[in-house]
Amino acid sequence: MGKKNIISIVLLGVLAVGLLTLYLLLRDNGSRIPEPEKPSYIVITKLPVETIDRIGLKSGNFDGEFTLEQDTWVRTGEEVFPVKQTAIKSIISIVAANLNAFEKVQNPAGIAEYGLDAPSAVLKLYAGNSLLLELLVGNKLPTTNRYYVKVSGDDSIYICSENYYNYLVHDRADLLETITLPKIADRTQLREVEILNGSETVFHAIYDESNPYDYSTNNMFPWYFLEPLSGHVNAGFNADGWYTKEQRYLQVTYSKLVAFRPADYKRYGLTDDCTKIIVHYTDENKGTLQSYTLMIGASAGDGTSYAKLLDSDWVFAIEDAVANSWRQVNLFPCIYQTALFPGVNLMETITIQTPSEQWVIKNMHVDEEHTICSLNDRRLTTDELNDLSVEIMRLKYSGLSTGEEMGDEVMTISVAVSDDAHKDTCISFYRCNDSVYLVSVDGGADFTMDVRDVNSFLSYMRSFR
């Protein structure tokens, strides 16, 4: 064998040994199980979470316990209320099941430095009568979202996730199941609003598509008053004024929950003599009639008033401004302030009477397409009838009376209607002072009217010959 061949064989042998060694190394590395990485957190303790059936929580304005009964967490103790299940379940699944820390505080000083002498929250977890854990949540670390935490029986102080704060620090209301309050989709579903102070009705409005006091021919005013006006008002509601007000009664809202089934409602002023707002409305198909009664009680002294629904166990607080908008109605802007809407097609006669004069307007019913009337048995022309209608509509109220004494009667307008579905109306004007007359509609003197407007109308009537 030549020298060159011997060298080649040796080199091939060395190469084969090298390749075999590399193969064995790669095979060994491929089959070797990598060592697990050390966790980036510290396990504080491991709990048998499935055994937890009682929780004690002291946090915010709440200090009490919850017990698991038939897969439902219930409030135990002196004050029982419906429990928000998600709040308690979050404590179990997020806090109790993950008792881990980012790090330990090295050489900690006294617990006061970390807010653990007066903790934000104290959580106790039980399995039956056995205390599994008492967890204290302290201060937030500056410039971070982490908190100091301590476990009773362990001298260590841990730095933990913000979950320990977010899911444990609750006000009492955060632990209460949300209540369902009335909400009406549209104002066209409203049918009646009544406000009572004790047993006295101070406001009462009714929706009726066949309003018996609406003499217009197109049912412009389906709402009319029963209270506080002592009489009735023909075409009584100003559409814009009332529509703005009625929005308030479409939804009951609250600023915070206060108590569930308290032992004494008197402490909240929620007694028989409190303000009650009774609202009747239809369902969304405008069929079935439904209702709710909101009771408004005493002031809470913090800008809110106590309230409750009549058929609910909850006491809640509403802002004073909202409470006032519920129980106070600025009546005059809601009123259609023209005293009489002369839809003469429905009217048989309009009689205008002063102590010494009388004008009788009669519907002659001689033409189905046009209204033809007479005044004191003289047929009015179309222009005269139109002018007369305009003058009647200028008789507008100037305000609500405030109990002024009625003087002598100045004028009465009596309306007789031929349709049994509508009501006859009598509008009387009385002397009061140099500026206004008092006006009575079917009864009490509810309104005032400018003297000049009444005198101008009488002058117009006297111009007829």
mmCIF file with all atom_site columns, C-alpha atoms in Angstrom, residues 376-460:
data_model
loop_
_atom_site.group_PDB
_atom_site.id
_atom_site.type_symbol
_atom_site.label_atom_id
_atom_site.label_alt_id
_atom_site.label_comp_id
_atom_site.label_asym_id
_atom_site.label_entity_id
_atom_site.label_seq_id
_atom_site.pdbx_PDB_ins_code
_atom_site.Cartn_x
_atom_site.Cartn_y
_atom_site.Cartn_z
_atom_site.occupancy
_atom_site.B_iso_or_equiv
_atom_site.pdbx_formal_charge
_atom_site.auth_seq_id
_atom_site.auth_comp_id
_atom_site.auth_asym_id
_atom_site.auth_atom_id
_atom_site.pdbx_PDB_model_num
ATOM 1  C CA . ASN A 1 376 ? -127.409 86.461 18.470 1.00 0.00 ? 376 ASN A CA 1
ATOM 2  C CA . ASP A 1 377 ? -129.343 84.882 15.595 1.00 0.00 ? 377 ASP A CA 1
ATOM 3  C CA . ARG A 1 378 ? -127.400 86.735 12.894 1.00 0.00 ? 378 ARG A CA 1
ATOM 4  C CA . ARG A 1 379 ? -125.436 84.510 10.576 1.00 0.00 ? 379 ARG A CA 1
ATOM 5  C CA . LEU A 1 380 ? -121.713 85.271 10.712 1.00 0.00 ? 380 LEU A CA 1
ATOM 6  C CA . THR A 1 381 ? -119.677 85.504 7.571  1.00 0.00 ? 381 THR A CA 1
ATOM 7  C CA . THR A 1 382 ? -116.659 83.245 7.228  1.00 0.00 ? 382 THR A CA 1
ATOM 8  C CA . ASP A 1 383 ? -114.333 86.197 7.898  1.00 0.00 ? 383 ASP A CA 1
ATOM 9  C CA . GLU A 1 384 ? -116.301 87.219 10.997 1.00 0.00 ? 384 GLU A CA 1
ATOM 10 C CA . LEU A 1 385 ? -116.199 83.676 12.349 1.00 0.00 ? 385 LEU A CA 1
ATOM 11 C CA . ASN A 1 386 ? -112.457 83.456 11.737 1.00 0.00 ? 386 ASN A CA 1
ATOM 12 C CA . ASP A 1 387 ? -111.873 86.792 13.446 1.00 0.00 ? 387 ASP A CA 1
ATOM 13 C CA . LEU A 1 388 ? -114.009 85.731 16.402 1.00 0.00 ? 388 LEU A CA 1
ATOM 14 C CA . SER A 1 389 ? -111.994 82.521 16.767 1.00 0.00 ? 389 SER A CA 1
ATOM 15 C CA . VAL A 1 390 ? -108.767 84.513 16.790 1.00 0.00 ? 390 VAL A CA 1
ATOM 16 C CA . GLU A 1 391 ? -110.098 86.866 19.485 1.00 0.00 ? 391 GLU A CA 1
ATOM 17 C CA . ILE A 1 392 ? -111.205 83.958 21.682 1.00 0.00 ? 392 ILE A CA 1
ATOM 18 C CA . MET A 1 393 ? -107.759 82.381 21.383 1.00 0.00 ? 393 MET A CA 1
ATOM 19 C CA . ARG A 1 394 ? -106.154 85.626 22.577 1.00 0.00 ? 394 ARG A CA 1
ATOM 20 C CA . LEU A 1 395 ? -107.721 85.030 25.986 1.00 0.00 ? 395 LEU A CA 1
ATOM 21 C CA . LYS A 1 396 ? -104.580 83.569 27.573 1.00 0.00 ? 396 LYS A CA 1
ATOM 22 C CA . TYR A 1 397 ? -103.812 82.972 31.232 1.00 0.00 ? 397 TYR A CA 1
ATOM 23 C CA . SER A 1 398 ? -101.074 85.141 32.701 1.00 0.00 ? 398 SER A CA 1
ATOM 24 C CA . GLY A 1 399 ? -100.365 82.879 35.671 1.00 0.00 ? 399 GLY A CA 1
ATOM 25 C CA . LEU A 1 400 ? -101.721 80.653 38.435 1.00 0.00 ? 400 LEU A CA 1
ATOM 26 C CA . SER A 1 401 ? -103.748 82.174 41.228 1.00 0.00 ? 401 SER A CA 1
ATOM 27 C CA . THR A 1 402 ? -102.249 82.063 44.692 1.00 0.00 ? 402 THR A CA 1
ATOM 28 C CA . GLY A 1 403 ? -105.434 82.136 46.710 1.00 0.00 ? 403 GLY A CA 1
ATOM 29 C CA . GLU A 1 404 ? -106.503 85.702 45.969 1.00 0.00 ? 404 GLU A CA 1
ATOM 30 C CA . GLU A 1 405 ? -110.024 86.658 46.989 1.00 0.00 ? 405 GLU A CA 1
ATOM 31 C CA . MET A 1 406 ? -112.573 86.718 44.171 1.00 0.00 ? 406 MET A CA 1
ATOM 32 C CA . GLY A 1 407 ? -114.441 89.956 43.509 1.00 0.00 ? 407 GLY A CA 1
ATOM 33 C CA . ASP A 1 408 ? -117.454 90.583 41.293 1.00 0.00 ? 408 ASP A CA 1
ATOM 34 C CA . GLU A 1 409 ? -117.995 88.510 38.195 1.00 0.00 ? 409 GLU A CA 1
ATOM 35 C CA . VAL A 1 410 ? -116.908 90.293 35.000 1.00 0.00 ? 410 VAL A CA 1
ATOM 36 C CA . MET A 1 411 ? -117.686 87.748 32.292 1.00 0.00 ? 411 MET A CA 1
ATOM 37 C CA . THR A 1 412 ? -118.614 84.089 31.807 1.00 0.00 ? 412 THR A CA 1
ATOM 38 C CA . ILE A 1 413 ? -118.040 81.969 28.733 1.00 0.00 ? 413 ILE A CA 1
ATOM 39 C CA . SER A 1 414 ? -120.220 78.841 28.706 1.00 0.00 ? 414 SER A CA 1
ATOM 40 C CA . VAL A 1 415 ? -119.635 76.128 26.150 1.00 0.00 ? 415 VAL A CA 1
ATOM 41 C CA . ALA A 1 416 ? -122.273 73.469 25.435 1.00 0.00 ? 416 ALA A CA 1
ATOM 42 C CA . VAL A 1 417 ? -121.250 70.520 23.269 1.00 0.00 ? 417 VAL A CA 1
ATOM 43 C CA . SER A 1 418 ? -123.371 68.117 21.255 1.00 0.00 ? 418 SER A CA 1
ATOM 44 C CA . ASP A 1 419 ? -121.075 65.118 21.622 1.00 0.00 ? 419 ASP A CA 1
ATOM 45 C CA . ASP A 1 420 ? -121.678 62.978 24.725 1.00 0.00 ? 420 ASP A CA 1
ATOM 46 C CA . ALA A 1 421 ? -118.000 62.022 24.778 1.00 0.00 ? 421 ALA A CA 1
ATOM 47 C CA . HIS A 1 422 ? -117.071 65.602 25.624 1.00 0.00 ? 422 HIS A CA 1
ATOM 48 C CA . LYS A 1 423 ? -117.829 67.894 28.528 1.00 0.00 ? 423 LYS A CA 1
ATOM 49 C CA . ASP A 1 424 ? -119.581 71.224 28.761 1.00 0.00 ? 424 ASP A CA 1
ATOM 50 C CA . THR A 1 425 ? -117.294 73.928 30.141 1.00 0.00 ? 425 THR A CA 1
ATOM 51 C CA . CYS A 1 426 ? -117.871 77.167 32.040 1.00 0.00 ? 426 CYS A CA 1
ATOM 52 C CA . ILE A 1 427 ? -115.090 79.775 32.215 1.00 0.00 ? 427 ILE A CA 1
ATOM 53 C CA . SER A 1 428 ? -115.729 82.674 34.612 1.00 0.00 ? 428 SER A CA 1
ATOM 54 C CA . PHE A 1 429 ? -113.738 85.879 35.127 1.00 0.00 ? 429 PHE A CA 1
ATOM 55 C CA . TYR A 1 430 ? -113.709 87.767 38.454 1.00 0.00 ? 430 TYR A CA 1
ATOM 56 C CA . ARG A 1 431 ? -112.280 91.064 39.583 1.00 0.00 ? 431 ARG A CA 1
ATOM 57 C CA . CYS A 1 432 ? -109.105 90.778 41.653 1.00 0.00 ? 432 CYS A CA 1
ATOM 58 C CA . ASN A 1 433 ? -106.954 93.895 41.304 1.00 0.00 ? 433 ASN A CA 1
ATOM 59 C CA . ASP A 1 434 ? -106.140 96.556 38.725 1.00 0.00 ? 434 ASP A CA 1
ATOM 60 C CA . SER A 1 435 ? -103.802 94.230 36.825 1.00 0.00 ? 435 SER A CA 1
ATOM 61 C CA . VAL A 1 436 ? -105.480 90.822 36.644 1.00 0.00 ? 436 VAL A CA 1
ATOM 62 C CA . TYR A 1 437 ? -108.784 89.044 36.805 1.00 0.00 ? 437 TYR A CA 1
ATOM 63 C CA . LEU A 1 438 ? -109.159 85.638 38.428 1.00 0.00 ? 438 LEU A CA 1
ATOM 64 C CA . VAL A 1 439 ? -110.300 82.899 36.061 1.00 0.00 ? 439 VAL A CA 1
ATOM 65 C CA . SER A 1 440 ? -112.278 79.826 37.054 1.00 0.00 ? 440 SER A CA 1
ATOM 66 C CA . VAL A 1 441 ? -112.702 76.797 34.797 1.00 0.00 ? 441 VAL A CA 1
ATOM 67 C CA . ASP A 1 442 ? -115.535 74.546 35.962 1.00 0.00 ? 442 ASP A CA 1
ATOM 68 C CA . GLY A 1 443 ? -115.049 75.438 39.584 1.00 0.00 ? 443 GLY A CA 1
ATOM 69 C CA . GLY A 1 444 ? -112.183 77.035 41.483 1.00 0.00 ? 444 GLY A CA 1
ATOM 70 C CA . ALA A 1 445 ? -110.349 80.204 40.544 1.00 0.00 ? 445 ALA A CA 1
ATOM 71 C CA . ASP A 1 446 ? -107.118 78.585 39.395 1.00 0.00 ? 446 ASP A CA 1
ATOM 72 C CA . PHE A 1 447 ? -105.723 81.205 37.005 1.00 0.00 ? 447 PHE A CA 1
ATOM 73 C CA . THR A 1 448 ? -105.144 84.871 36.458 1.00 0.00 ? 448 THR A CA 1
ATOM 74 C CA . MET A 1 449 ? -105.567 86.812 33.213 1.00 0.00 ? 449 MET A CA 1
ATOM 75 C CA . ASP A 1 450 ? -104.406 90.266 32.259 1.00 0.00 ? 450 ASP A CA 1
ATOM 76 C CA . VAL A 1 451 ? -107.223 92.817 32.639 1.00 0.00 ? 451 VAL A CA 1
ATOM 77 C CA . ARG A 1 452 ? -106.299 94.384 29.318 1.00 0.00 ? 452 ARG A CA 1
ATOM 78 C CA . ASP A 1 453 ? -106.808 91.111 27.416 1.00 0.00 ? 453 ASP A CA 1
ATOM 79 C CA . VAL A 1 454 ? -110.288 90.592 28.874 1.00 0.00 ? 454 VAL A CA 1
ATOM 80 C CA . ASN A 1 455 ? -111.306 94.212 28.270 1.00 0.00 ? 455 ASN A CA 1
ATOM 81 C CA . SER A 1 456 ? -110.003 94.020 24.691 1.00 0.00 ? 456 SER A CA 1
ATOM 82 C CA . PHE A 1 457 ? -112.127 90.928 24.059 1.00 0.00 ? 457 PHE A CA 1
ATOM 83 C CA . LEU A 1 458 ? -115.250 92.579 25.472 1.00 0.00 ? 458 LEU A CA 1
ATOM 84 C CA . SER A 1 459 ? -114.644 95.636 23.311 1.00 0.00 ? 459 SER A CA 1
ATOM 85 C CA . TYR A 1 460 ? -114.423 93.349 20.291 1.00 0.00 ? 460 TYR A CA 1
#
